[in-house]
Short mmCIF file of C-alpha atoms in Angstrom, two decimals:
data_model
loop_
_atom_site.label_atom_id
_atom_site.label_comp_id
_atom_site.label_asym_id
_atom_site.label_seq_id
_atom_site.Cartn_x
_atom_site.Cartn_y
_atom_site.Cartn_z
CA MET A 1 9.89 6.02 -30.63
CA SER A 2 6.60 4.15 -31.06
CA ASN A 3 4.94 1.63 -28.81
CA SER A 4 3.37 -0.58 -31.45
CA HIS A 5 6.03 -3.26 -30.98
CA LEU A 6 4.93 -3.78 -27.39
CA PHE A 7 2.38 -6.48 -26.69
CA LEU A 8 1.42 -4.53 -23.59
CA PRO A 9 -2.02 -2.90 -23.58
CA SER A 10 -2.03 0.81 -22.95
CA GLY A 11 -4.38 2.96 -20.94
CA PHE A 12 -4.80 5.88 -18.62
CA LEU A 13 -4.30 6.00 -14.90
CA ARG A 14 -7.29 4.84 -12.98
CA THR A 15 -8.19 3.43 -9.61
CA PRO A 16 -11.16 1.29 -8.66
CA LEU A 17 -13.97 3.05 -6.80
CA GLN A 18 -12.12 6.37 -6.31
CA ASN A 19 -9.79 4.60 -3.88
CA GLY A 20 -7.87 7.06 -1.76
CA LEU A 21 -10.32 9.91 -2.26
CA GLY A 22 -12.30 9.07 0.84
CA ARG A 23 -10.26 6.35 2.48
CA TYR A 24 -7.61 3.99 1.18
CA ILE A 25 -8.77 0.39 0.88
CA PRO A 26 -6.02 -2.18 0.23
CA GLN A 27 -7.04 -3.89 -2.98
CA LEU A 28 -5.49 -7.27 -2.33
CA GLN A 29 -8.36 -9.47 -1.22
CA ARG A 30 -6.61 -12.79 -0.69
CA ILE A 31 -3.35 -14.49 -1.52
CA THR A 32 -2.85 -18.24 -1.88
CA LEU A 33 0.64 -19.69 -1.44
CA LYS A 34 1.01 -23.15 -2.93
CA PHE A 35 4.19 -25.04 -2.14
CA CYS A 36 5.65 -28.48 -1.65
CA LYS A 37 6.75 -29.59 1.80
CA ASN A 38 9.73 -31.58 0.52
CA HIS A 39 10.95 -30.44 -2.83
CA GLY A 40 13.90 -28.08 -3.05
CA GLY A 41 12.17 -25.62 -5.36
CA SER A 42 9.83 -24.62 -2.54
CA ARG A 43 12.58 -23.99 -0.03
CA GLY A 44 12.37 -20.21 -0.29
CA VAL A 45 8.62 -20.27 0.14
CA ARG A 46 8.88 -22.60 3.12
CA ASP A 47 11.52 -20.35 4.73
CA PHE A 48 9.32 -17.33 4.10
CA ILE A 49 6.31 -19.02 5.67
CA GLU A 50 8.33 -20.02 8.74
CA SER A 51 9.87 -16.60 9.32
CA ASP A 52 8.18 -13.62 7.60
CA LEU A 53 4.61 -14.71 6.93
CA MET A 54 3.18 -13.90 10.36
CA GLU A 55 4.54 -10.37 10.20
CA PHE A 56 3.09 -9.95 6.73
CA ALA A 57 -0.31 -11.18 7.87
CA LYS A 58 -0.26 -8.82 10.85
CA THR A 59 0.65 -5.78 8.78
CA ASN A 60 -1.97 -6.62 6.15
CA PRO A 61 -5.05 -7.60 8.17
CA GLY A 62 -7.28 -6.86 5.19
CA THR A 63 -5.78 -9.69 3.16
CA VAL A 64 -6.61 -13.33 3.75
CA VAL A 65 -3.60 -15.64 3.43
CA TYR A 66 -4.21 -19.22 2.35
CA LEU A 67 -1.50 -21.87 2.42
CA LYS A 68 -1.78 -24.89 0.14
CA PRO A 69 0.85 -27.53 0.71
CA ARG A 70 0.75 -29.79 -2.35
CA ARG A 71 3.29 -32.51 -2.90
CA HIS A 72 5.18 -32.74 -6.19
CA ARG A 73 4.00 -29.32 -7.28
CA SER A 74 6.17 -26.29 -7.88
CA PRO A 75 5.44 -23.31 -5.66
CA CYS A 76 3.28 -20.44 -6.83
CA MET A 77 1.26 -17.58 -5.46
CA VAL A 78 -2.13 -16.46 -6.72
CA ALA A 79 -3.32 -13.01 -5.71
CA GLU A 80 -7.00 -12.14 -5.94
CA TYR A 81 -8.09 -8.53 -6.03
CA LEU A 82 -11.28 -6.76 -5.08
CA ASN A 83 -12.25 -6.09 -8.68
CA GLY A 84 -12.20 -9.83 -9.45
CA GLU A 85 -8.84 -10.03 -11.22
CA ARG A 86 -6.29 -12.70 -10.38
CA GLU A 87 -2.52 -12.67 -10.69
CA TYR A 88 -0.49 -15.83 -10.88
CA LEU A 89 3.22 -15.97 -10.17
CA SER A 90 5.42 -19.01 -10.11
CA CYS A 91 7.78 -18.96 -7.14
CA HIS A 92 9.91 -21.88 -8.21
CA GLU A 93 13.43 -21.69 -6.71
CA PHE A 94 12.79 -18.24 -5.28
CA SER A 95 14.75 -17.22 -2.24
CA ARG A 96 12.96 -16.14 0.90
CA ASP A 97 13.66 -12.48 0.15
CA GLU A 98 12.37 -12.81 -3.39
CA VAL A 99 9.11 -14.27 -2.14
CA HIS A 100 8.80 -11.40 0.30
CA LYS A 101 9.54 -8.90 -2.43
CA TRP A 102 6.98 -10.28 -4.86
CA LEU A 103 4.38 -10.61 -2.13
CA SER A 104 4.75 -6.96 -1.20
CA TYR A 105 4.59 -6.14 -4.92
CA MET A 106 1.22 -7.92 -5.07
CA CYS A 107 0.04 -5.79 -2.15
CA THR A 108 0.72 -2.59 -4.02
CA ARG A 109 -1.30 -3.57 -7.08
CA SER A 110 -4.95 -3.01 -7.65
CA GLY A 111 -6.38 -5.64 -9.93
CA ILE A 112 -6.10 -3.40 -12.96
CA PRO A 113 -3.86 -5.24 -15.43
CA VAL A 114 -0.32 -4.07 -16.03
CA MET A 115 -0.39 -1.61 -18.88
CA ARG A 116 1.66 1.12 -20.46
CA PHE A 117 0.45 4.45 -19.11
CA ARG A 118 -0.25 6.94 -21.84
CA LYS A 119 -0.10 9.81 -19.33
CA TYR A 120 1.30 9.84 -15.82
CA GLN A 121 -1.43 12.09 -14.54
CA HIS A 122 -5.20 12.03 -14.65
CA THR A 123 -7.81 14.60 -13.87
CA ASP A 124 -11.57 14.60 -14.11
CA TYR A 125 -11.65 18.39 -14.38
CA PRO A 126 -9.19 19.32 -17.12
CA THR A 127 -10.19 22.94 -17.38
CA VAL A 128 -11.19 25.57 -14.84
CA GLN A 129 -11.29 28.76 -16.90
CA GLY A 130 -12.87 27.04 -19.87
CA VAL A 131 -11.35 25.60 -23.04
CA TRP A 132 -10.02 28.18 -25.48
CA ASN A 133 -12.23 28.88 -28.47
CA PRO A 134 -11.62 31.44 -31.22
CA PHE A 135 -13.88 33.93 -29.45
CA THR A 136 -11.86 33.93 -26.22
CA HIS A 137 -10.09 37.25 -25.59
CA GLN A 138 -11.58 38.80 -28.73
CA ALA A 139 -12.61 42.43 -28.41
CA PRO A 140 -16.43 42.77 -28.57
CA GLU A 141 -15.93 45.56 -31.10
CA ILE A 142 -15.40 42.99 -33.86
CA ASN A 143 -19.13 42.17 -33.73
CA VAL A 144 -20.23 45.44 -35.28
CA ALA A 145 -17.00 46.32 -37.08
CA GLU A 146 -16.88 46.84 -40.84
CA PHE A 147 -13.65 45.50 -42.28
CA PRO A 148 -11.19 46.92 -43.30
CA HIS A 149 -11.26 48.70 -39.93
CA GLY A 150 -9.11 51.63 -38.90
CA VAL A 151 -7.90 50.03 -35.66
CA LEU A 152 -8.73 46.31 -35.86
CA SER A 153 -7.19 45.78 -39.28
CA LYS A 154 -3.82 47.13 -38.09
CA PRO A 155 -1.25 45.12 -36.11
CA ILE A 156 -1.99 45.06 -32.41
CA ASP A 157 -0.51 48.04 -30.60
CA HIS A 158 1.00 46.80 -27.37
CA GLY A 159 2.14 50.24 -26.27
CA GLN A 160 5.71 51.30 -25.53
CA THR A 161 8.16 48.77 -24.16
CA ALA A 162 10.06 49.60 -20.95
CA THR A 163 13.22 50.32 -22.96
CA GLU A 164 11.42 52.80 -25.19
CA GLN A 165 9.92 54.51 -22.15
CA LEU A 166 13.37 54.91 -20.58
CA ILE A 167 14.77 56.34 -23.81
CA GLU A 168 11.92 58.89 -23.89
CA ILE A 169 12.54 59.91 -20.29
CA PHE A 170 16.26 60.31 -21.05
CA LYS A 171 15.52 62.41 -24.15
CA LYS A 172 13.25 64.66 -22.07
CA THR A 173 16.05 65.29 -19.56
CA GLN A 174 18.49 65.99 -22.50
CA ILE A 175 16.24 68.79 -23.85
CA GLU A 176 16.05 70.48 -20.40
CA ASP A 177 19.87 70.50 -19.88
CA PRO A 178 20.86 73.27 -22.42
CA VAL A 179 18.52 75.66 -20.48
CA ASN A 180 20.46 75.00 -17.22
CA LYS A 181 23.90 75.20 -18.87
CA PRO A 182 24.46 78.93 -18.74
CA SER A 183 24.32 78.74 -14.91
CA ASN A 184 27.34 76.35 -14.96
CA MET B 1 2.30 -37.36 -19.43
CA ALA B 2 1.95 -36.04 -15.91
CA ALA B 3 3.39 -32.71 -17.04
CA LEU B 4 0.85 -32.46 -19.86
CA TRP B 5 -2.02 -33.32 -17.53
CA LYS B 6 -0.85 -30.74 -15.02
CA THR B 7 -0.53 -28.05 -17.70
CA CYS B 8 -3.92 -28.87 -19.17
CA HIS B 9 -5.52 -28.95 -15.75
CA GLN B 10 -4.04 -25.56 -14.92
CA CYS B 11 -5.19 -24.15 -18.24
CA LEU B 12 -8.69 -25.47 -17.71
CA ARG B 13 -8.84 -23.90 -14.29
CA TYR B 14 -7.28 -20.65 -15.40
CA GLY B 15 -9.06 -20.08 -18.68
CA PHE B 16 -9.82 -16.97 -20.64
CA SER B 17 -12.15 -14.36 -19.27
CA ASN B 18 -14.94 -12.10 -20.29
CA ALA B 19 -15.09 -8.48 -19.32
CA SER B 20 -17.43 -8.71 -16.32
CA ILE B 21 -16.16 -9.54 -12.85
CA TYR B 22 -17.21 -12.59 -10.86
CA THR B 23 -18.06 -14.61 -13.92
CA SER B 24 -15.69 -17.53 -13.48
CA ILE B 25 -12.32 -18.69 -12.20
CA THR B 26 -10.59 -17.03 -15.09
CA ALA B 27 -8.99 -13.67 -15.82
CA VAL B 28 -5.51 -14.68 -14.83
CA ASN B 29 -2.70 -12.24 -15.39
CA VAL B 30 0.58 -14.08 -15.41
CA ILE B 31 3.84 -12.41 -14.55
CA SER B 32 5.60 -14.14 -17.41
CA LYS B 33 8.92 -15.89 -17.38
CA ARG B 34 10.88 -17.70 -20.03
CA ASN B 35 9.48 -21.14 -20.68
CA PHE B 36 10.56 -23.95 -22.97
CA LYS B 37 7.65 -26.17 -23.90
CA ALA B 38 7.68 -29.24 -26.12
CA HIS B 39 6.46 -28.91 -29.71
CA TRP B 40 3.19 -30.73 -29.01
CA VAL B 41 2.11 -28.53 -26.06
CA ALA B 42 0.85 -25.55 -28.03
CA PRO B 43 -1.24 -27.51 -30.57
CA THR B 44 -2.78 -29.59 -27.81
CA LEU B 45 -3.74 -26.55 -25.80
CA ARG B 46 -5.12 -24.89 -28.92
CA GLU B 47 -7.35 -27.88 -29.59
CA LEU B 48 -8.54 -28.02 -25.99
CA GLN B 49 -9.33 -24.31 -26.09
CA ARG B 50 -11.29 -24.78 -29.32
CA ARG B 51 -13.37 -27.54 -27.76
CA LYS B 52 -13.89 -25.51 -24.61
CA VAL B 53 -15.20 -22.57 -26.64
CA ILE B 54 -17.66 -24.83 -28.45
CA GLU B 55 -18.84 -26.35 -25.18
CA GLU B 56 -19.28 -22.96 -23.57
CA ASP B 57 -21.23 -21.63 -26.52
CA ARG B 58 -23.50 -24.64 -26.29
CA ASN B 59 -24.05 -24.10 -22.56
CA GLY B 60 -24.45 -20.36 -22.90
CA GLY B 61 -21.38 -19.14 -21.08
CA PRO B 62 -18.43 -20.44 -19.07
CA LYS B 63 -18.94 -22.43 -15.92
CA ILE B 64 -18.81 -20.24 -12.84
CA PHE B 65 -18.13 -21.35 -9.31
CA HIS B 66 -18.67 -19.46 -6.09
CA ARG B 67 -15.42 -18.72 -4.28
CA SER B 68 -16.65 -20.67 -1.28
CA THR B 69 -16.62 -23.90 -3.30
CA PHE B 70 -12.82 -23.73 -3.43
CA LEU B 71 -10.78 -25.71 -0.97
CA GLU B 72 -8.96 -22.60 0.24
CA TRP B 73 -11.85 -20.78 1.85
CA ASN B 74 -12.27 -19.71 5.44
CA TYR B 75 -15.41 -17.67 6.01
CA ASP B 76 -14.36 -16.43 9.45
CA ALA B 77 -11.03 -15.22 8.08
CA GLU B 78 -12.77 -13.54 5.16
CA ILE B 79 -15.12 -11.67 7.51
CA PHE B 80 -12.18 -10.60 9.68
CA ALA B 81 -10.33 -9.34 6.61
CA PHE B 82 -13.43 -7.54 5.35
CA SER B 83 -13.76 -5.39 8.45
CA ASN B 84 -10.02 -4.70 8.58
CA ARG B 85 -9.86 -3.80 4.93
CA LEU B 86 -12.42 -1.05 5.51
CA GLY B 87 -10.76 0.00 8.73
CA GLU B 88 -13.95 -0.48 10.73
CA LYS B 89 -14.96 -2.58 13.73
CA PHE B 90 -18.13 -4.61 13.41
CA ASN B 91 -20.06 -6.66 15.90
CA ASP B 92 -19.64 -10.18 14.63
CA SER B 93 -23.32 -11.06 14.91
CA SER B 94 -24.45 -7.82 13.23
CA LEU B 95 -22.09 -8.28 10.32
CA ARG B 96 -23.01 -11.92 9.78
CA ALA B 97 -26.70 -11.02 9.92
CA ALA B 98 -26.11 -8.23 7.42
CA LEU B 99 -24.59 -10.68 4.96
CA THR B 100 -27.27 -13.37 5.29
CA HIS B 101 -30.24 -13.24 3.00
CA LYS B 102 -33.68 -14.62 3.52
CA SER B 103 -33.38 -16.76 0.38
CA TYR B 104 -30.35 -18.49 1.85
CA ILE B 105 -32.08 -19.26 5.15
CA GLU B 106 -35.08 -20.64 3.30
CA ARG B 107 -32.88 -22.78 1.09
CA GLU B 108 -30.92 -24.16 4.04
CA THR B 109 -33.98 -24.98 6.11
CA ALA B 110 -35.58 -26.68 3.09
CA ARG B 111 -32.42 -28.68 2.49
CA LEU B 112 -32.17 -29.79 6.11
CA SER B 113 -35.81 -30.73 6.32
CA ASP B 114 -35.40 -32.74 3.11
CA ILE B 115 -32.64 -34.70 4.78
CA GLY B 116 -34.82 -35.03 7.83
CA VAL B 117 -32.78 -32.98 10.29
CA GLU B 118 -34.62 -30.62 12.60
CA SER B 119 -33.38 -27.13 11.81
CA ASN B 120 -32.59 -25.05 14.86
CA LEU B 121 -30.74 -22.56 12.74
CA GLN B 122 -29.96 -19.34 14.55
CA PHE B 123 -29.72 -17.33 11.37
CA HIS B 124 -30.89 -13.74 11.32
CA ASP B 125 -31.62 -12.28 7.94
CA ASN B 126 -30.79 -8.79 6.77
CA GLU B 127 -34.26 -7.53 5.89
CA ALA B 128 -34.60 -5.16 8.84
CA LEU B 129 -30.95 -4.11 8.66
CA ALA B 130 -31.22 -3.36 4.95
CA LYS B 131 -34.26 -1.15 5.46
CA LYS B 132 -32.63 0.74 8.29
CA GLY B 133 -29.39 1.01 6.35
CA GLY B 134 -31.17 2.47 3.35
CA GLU B 135 -32.76 5.15 5.52
CA ILE B 136 -29.61 6.22 7.33
CA MET B 137 -27.60 6.16 4.11
CA SER B 138 -30.11 8.51 2.47
CA LYS B 139 -29.92 10.72 5.52
CA PHE B 140 -26.13 10.91 5.48
CA ILE B 141 -25.99 11.56 1.74
CA ASN B 142 -28.54 14.36 1.97
CA GLY B 143 -26.65 15.92 4.87
CA TYR B 144 -23.40 15.93 2.93
CA LEU B 145 -24.98 17.31 -0.25
CA ARG B 146 -26.77 20.10 1.57
CA ALA B 147 -23.65 21.07 3.50
CA VAL B 148 -21.44 21.17 0.41
CA PHE B 149 -23.96 22.46 -2.16
CA THR B 150 -25.39 25.24 -0.02
CA GLN B 151 -26.74 27.37 -2.88
CA VAL B 152 -28.39 24.57 -4.79
CA PRO B 153 -32.17 24.02 -4.96
CA GLU B 154 -33.64 20.95 -3.37
CA GLU B 155 -34.50 19.37 -6.74
CA LEU B 156 -30.83 19.06 -7.66
CA ILE B 157 -30.02 17.67 -4.21
CA ARG B 158 -32.69 15.05 -4.76
CA ALA B 159 -31.31 14.20 -8.22
CA MET B 160 -27.79 13.76 -6.84
CA HIS B 161 -29.13 11.67 -3.97
CA ASP B 162 -31.08 9.46 -6.39
CA PHE B 163 -27.95 8.99 -8.49
CA LEU B 164 -25.87 8.01 -5.46
CA THR B 165 -28.47 5.61 -4.09
CA SER B 166 -29.30 4.09 -7.46
CA ASN B 167 -28.90 0.33 -7.82
CA ALA B 168 -26.09 0.66 -10.33
CA THR B 169 -23.93 2.85 -8.08
CA LEU B 170 -24.49 0.80 -4.94
CA GLU B 171 -23.88 -2.46 -6.78
CA THR B 172 -20.52 -1.18 -8.02
CA VAL B 173 -19.53 -0.11 -4.53
CA ALA B 174 -20.66 -3.41 -3.02
CA LYS B 175 -18.75 -5.45 -5.58
CA HIS B 176 -15.55 -3.50 -5.12
CA ILE B 177 -15.38 -3.89 -1.35
CA GLY B 178 -15.57 -7.65 -1.66
CA LEU B 179 -19.17 -8.37 -0.70
CA GLY B 180 -19.65 -10.74 -3.64
CA ASP B 181 -17.83 -13.64 -1.98
CA LEU B 182 -19.14 -12.98 1.51
CA MET B 183 -22.87 -12.81 0.91
CA LEU B 184 -24.94 -15.84 1.84
CA CYS B 185 -27.68 -15.90 -0.77
CA ALA B 186 -29.49 -18.47 -2.85
CA ASP B 187 -28.92 -16.81 -6.21
CA PHE B 188 -25.62 -17.16 -8.00
CA PRO B 189 -24.46 -15.10 -9.85
CA CYS B 190 -25.94 -12.68 -7.36
CA LYS B 191 -28.54 -10.21 -8.53
CA THR B 192 -28.17 -6.47 -8.28
CA GLU B 193 -30.82 -6.25 -5.56
CA THR B 194 -28.90 -8.73 -3.42
CA TYR B 195 -25.73 -6.65 -3.58
CA VAL B 196 -27.62 -3.45 -2.81
CA LYS B 197 -29.45 -5.03 0.11
CA SER B 198 -26.21 -6.42 1.57
CA PHE B 199 -24.49 -3.07 1.30
CA LYS B 200 -27.32 -1.22 3.01
CA ALA B 201 -27.39 -3.87 5.73
CA VAL B 202 -23.63 -3.49 6.23
CA VAL B 203 -24.08 0.25 6.71
CA ALA B 204 -26.75 -0.41 9.34
CA ALA B 205 -24.54 -3.03 11.02
CA LEU B 206 -21.73 -0.49 11.18
CA ALA B 207 -24.03 2.10 12.73
CA GLU B 208 -25.05 -0.50 15.33
CA SER B 209 -21.49 -1.58 16.04
CA SER B 210 -19.40 1.59 15.91
CA GLY B 211 -21.95 4.38 16.15
CA GLU B 212 -23.57 6.78 13.73
CA GLU B 213 -20.46 8.98 13.37
CA ARG B 214 -18.40 6.13 11.92
CA ALA B 215 -21.26 5.07 9.67
CA ARG B 216 -21.57 8.63 8.37
CA ILE B 217 -17.88 8.78 7.51
CA PHE B 218 -18.15 5.32 5.90
CA VAL B 219 -21.00 6.44 3.62
CA GLN B 220 -19.13 9.64 2.77
CA ASP B 221 -15.95 7.76 1.91
CA LEU B 222 -17.52 5.02 -0.15
CA VAL B 223 -20.82 6.20 -1.60
CA VAL B 224 -20.55 9.98 -1.91
CA THR B 225 -17.13 9.72 -3.58
CA GLN B 226 -18.93 8.18 -6.56
CA LEU B 227 -20.16 11.72 -7.27
CA TYR B 228 -16.59 12.80 -8.00
CA GLY B 229 -15.99 13.20 -11.71
CA GLN B 230 -19.73 13.43 -12.42
CA ASP B 231 -21.06 16.62 -13.92
CA VAL B 232 -23.90 17.43 -11.52
CA ASN B 233 -25.67 19.46 -14.18
CA GLU B 234 -26.13 16.32 -16.23
CA LEU B 235 -28.07 14.77 -13.37
CA TRP B 236 -30.68 17.50 -13.28
CA ASN B 237 -31.59 20.58 -15.27
CA PRO B 238 -34.57 22.88 -14.79
CA VAL B 239 -37.09 22.33 -17.57
CA ASP B 240 -37.54 26.00 -18.43
CA PRO B 241 -34.28 27.78 -17.59
CA VAL B 242 -35.33 31.11 -19.12
CA GLY B 243 -38.58 31.19 -17.15
CA ASN B 244 -36.83 30.13 -13.93
CA LEU B 245 -34.14 32.77 -14.34
CA THR B 246 -36.76 35.45 -14.94
CA ALA B 247 -38.68 34.36 -11.85
CA ILE B 248 -35.57 34.33 -9.65
CA LEU B 249 -34.45 37.79 -10.77
CA LYS B 250 -37.96 39.10 -10.25
CA ARG B 251 -38.03 37.69 -6.70
CA GLU B 252 -34.72 39.33 -5.94
CA GLY B 253 -36.01 42.68 -7.19
CA LYS B 254 -33.55 42.87 -10.08
CA ALA B 255 -34.34 43.82 -13.65
CA GLU B 256 -35.66 41.29 -16.16
CA PRO B 257 -32.99 39.27 -17.95
CA GLU B 258 -32.11 40.63 -21.36
CA PHE B 259 -30.65 38.30 -23.97
CA ARG B 260 -28.23 39.79 -26.48
CA LEU B 261 -26.31 38.18 -29.32
CA ILE B 262 -22.62 38.52 -28.51
CA ARG B 263 -20.84 36.48 -31.14
CA GLN B 264 -21.79 34.54 -34.18
CA ALA B 265 -19.97 32.58 -36.85
CA GLY B 266 -21.02 30.59 -39.86
CA SER B 267 -24.67 31.62 -39.69
CA ASN B 268 -25.48 30.19 -43.15
CA SER B 269 -23.66 26.90 -42.62
CA ILE B 270 -24.27 23.66 -40.74
CA LEU B 271 -21.62 24.54 -38.17
CA ALA B 272 -23.24 27.78 -37.11
CA VAL B 273 -22.44 29.00 -33.61
CA TYR B 274 -24.20 31.78 -31.75
CA TYR B 275 -23.10 33.20 -28.41
CA VAL B 276 -25.91 34.80 -26.44
CA GLY B 277 -25.30 36.81 -23.31
CA VAL B 278 -27.71 37.42 -20.44
CA TYR B 279 -27.79 40.90 -18.96
CA SER B 280 -29.78 42.21 -16.03
CA ASP B 281 -29.97 45.99 -15.94
CA LYS B 282 -26.95 46.16 -18.27
CA ASN B 283 -24.89 43.94 -15.92
CA PHE B 284 -23.41 40.86 -17.57
CA ILE B 285 -24.50 37.64 -15.92
CA SER B 286 -23.44 34.82 -18.21
CA GLU B 287 -23.17 33.70 -21.79
CA GLY B 288 -24.04 30.52 -23.60
CA ALA B 289 -23.34 29.05 -27.03
CA GLY B 290 -25.50 27.01 -29.35
CA GLU B 291 -26.10 26.01 -32.94
CA SER B 292 -29.18 28.22 -33.19
CA LEU B 293 -30.38 31.34 -31.43
CA GLU B 294 -32.97 29.48 -29.35
CA VAL B 295 -30.49 26.88 -28.17
CA ALA B 296 -27.92 29.56 -27.36
CA LYS B 297 -30.51 31.51 -25.37
CA GLU B 298 -31.40 28.44 -23.33
CA MET B 299 -27.74 27.62 -22.73
CA ALA B 300 -27.12 31.19 -21.56
CA ALA B 301 -30.01 30.93 -19.11
CA ARG B 302 -28.65 27.57 -17.88
CA GLU B 303 -25.22 29.09 -17.35
CA ALA B 304 -26.79 31.93 -15.40
CA LEU B 305 -28.60 29.45 -13.14
CA LYS B 306 -25.36 27.47 -12.71
CA LYS B 307 -23.62 30.66 -11.61
CA LEU B 308 -26.37 31.38 -9.08
CA PHE B 309 -26.28 27.83 -7.72
CA HIS B 310 -22.46 27.68 -7.76
CA THR B 311 -22.42 24.56 -9.92
CA GLU B 312 -20.40 25.90 -12.87
CA ASP B 313 -17.68 23.80 -14.44
CA SER B 314 -15.17 25.76 -12.43
CA MET B 315 -16.86 25.12 -9.08
CA ARG B 316 -14.85 24.07 -6.05
CA ALA B 317 -13.82 20.46 -5.81
CA LEU B 318 -15.90 18.27 -3.52
CA PRO B 319 -14.33 17.84 -0.08
CA PHE B 320 -13.64 14.34 1.23
CA GLY B 321 -11.72 12.65 3.99
CA ARG B 322 -9.84 15.01 6.27
CA GLN B 323 -11.36 18.08 4.59
CA LEU B 324 -14.70 17.17 6.11
CA LYS B 325 -13.50 17.21 9.70
CA ASN B 326 -14.70 20.75 10.35
CA ILE B 327 -18.10 20.47 8.74
CA GLN B 328 -19.22 17.08 10.11
CA SER B 329 -21.42 18.76 12.70
CA ARG B 330 -22.90 20.98 10.02
CA ILE B 331 -23.60 17.91 7.89
CA ALA B 332 -25.38 16.24 10.79
CA GLN B 333 -27.40 19.39 11.31
CA LEU B 334 -28.52 19.65 7.70
CA GLU B 335 -29.65 16.05 7.40
CA ASN B 336 -33.17 17.09 8.26
CA GLN B 337 -33.25 20.54 6.70
CA PRO B 338 -34.04 20.46 3.00
CA ASN B 339 -32.62 23.15 0.78
CA VAL B 340 -34.77 25.86 -0.77
CA PRO B 341 -36.86 24.49 -3.66
CA LEU B 342 -36.51 26.03 -7.11
CA SER B 343 -39.91 27.73 -7.00
CA GLU B 344 -38.82 29.79 -3.99
CA TRP B 345 -35.12 30.12 -4.70
CA ILE B 346 -33.66 33.53 -3.97
CA SER B 347 -30.06 34.51 -3.25
CA GLN B 348 -30.84 36.18 0.07
CA LYS B 349 -32.38 33.00 1.44
CA VAL B 350 -29.37 30.84 0.68
CA MET B 351 -26.81 33.49 1.63
CA SER B 352 -28.06 33.43 5.19
CA ALA B 353 -27.59 29.66 5.30
CA VAL B 354 -23.94 29.72 4.26
CA HIS B 355 -21.64 28.73 7.12
#
């Protein structure tokens, strides 16, 4: 149940520049698709470029798409993010759908490296009422009390529980009954 | 042989990175797959890396290249993407002028005259735009701060404004919206002042292109959000909280503040803690803790001032985005109305200003 065997760095949730607080800025700055015009390994990428690329470019106008046809090279995509990070992915022998899937995966990333999240939530204001300290909820009487104290040294008296109160009410009605009995 | 050369070439291009951004063509995160490499690949790469490290140490850092030196670079497309990324419409000429620096124009004209070509360059630089942008950005920030922090004295507003318009904050914002690759400047890696100037000029260009409303929302969304997560009381604190509290209570006609020891623990040890409470006419105002009585007294006075100014730790979260729709007009109104200064601060004055 430990994470020390993972070679993955760990960290807390964060987003660059408070993204989403004011407006959402898509973090993918540019994507470069390198492929070969002939070789079979680039077929998926070529099919993607012919069919789905225009739609992708129209739906992501904030991302610049570069195409690099290079002969005798296996296809790859390099995504560059606004915080300066790059992500490289080899697309060798990918199908058209796979290319589309990985491209839309790149769109969802910010450049922050993949890491194991230590917590799935983050807040900058962890406490509103103030962090508990031993003085919270302590009666001020302890300041000038001499111990052992008649009240403060004893267990805390929470008062009667609801059950005990009902039993008392019932007992009260029991005592009144013998007075009314002769009339019966 | 070709495979080795290709691998080495790729590894040289995609090397290992330092922590800062925009240093070099490095920092590659690979989505890894299973690979079977020959036995000589790893030792060769290790040796090349060793030599590269030596060379870089000798030259004082890795080689860095501007993104525009790459083959895949289209400045027009980058500008188009920049405006769409932010969701704003810019006049093309305004935006290009905002991104052009005087140093670049000088360098280009010098280069052309060296070659012997007459330079009829139609470049406009961003000096005027940057100045105007700085002014309107200050205005928008002050308007927001005064509309949200209604009870706060003007000194704290100024401190928050100075934090938001500081070079460090604006440089971070400029870098993270992608200005680093778009700026035309003679210095590379670009200096902080260049980033800040470009950003201010972009704000002015936006005001020119889409109007002041859009520019106001832009500054709120990008610059003022940097205040989120910051403790505003760390940015500014009155020098003499006890004296200030006394003066404020006197102005309001209330009794003098009375400091009483509420709790204490470990008074003879290093980890002593004293809680001091502030009372005005037997009414509890606030309490503060410290390692000695004097510190605790000052903290209690600070807490009391925080309560008066509504900047306690439990204060309301800052509004952004859609939450600002209703108070945009109020923000515009307060851009030119400074808050009450600390020397005249009194609850009645700020109560009347609350919307």
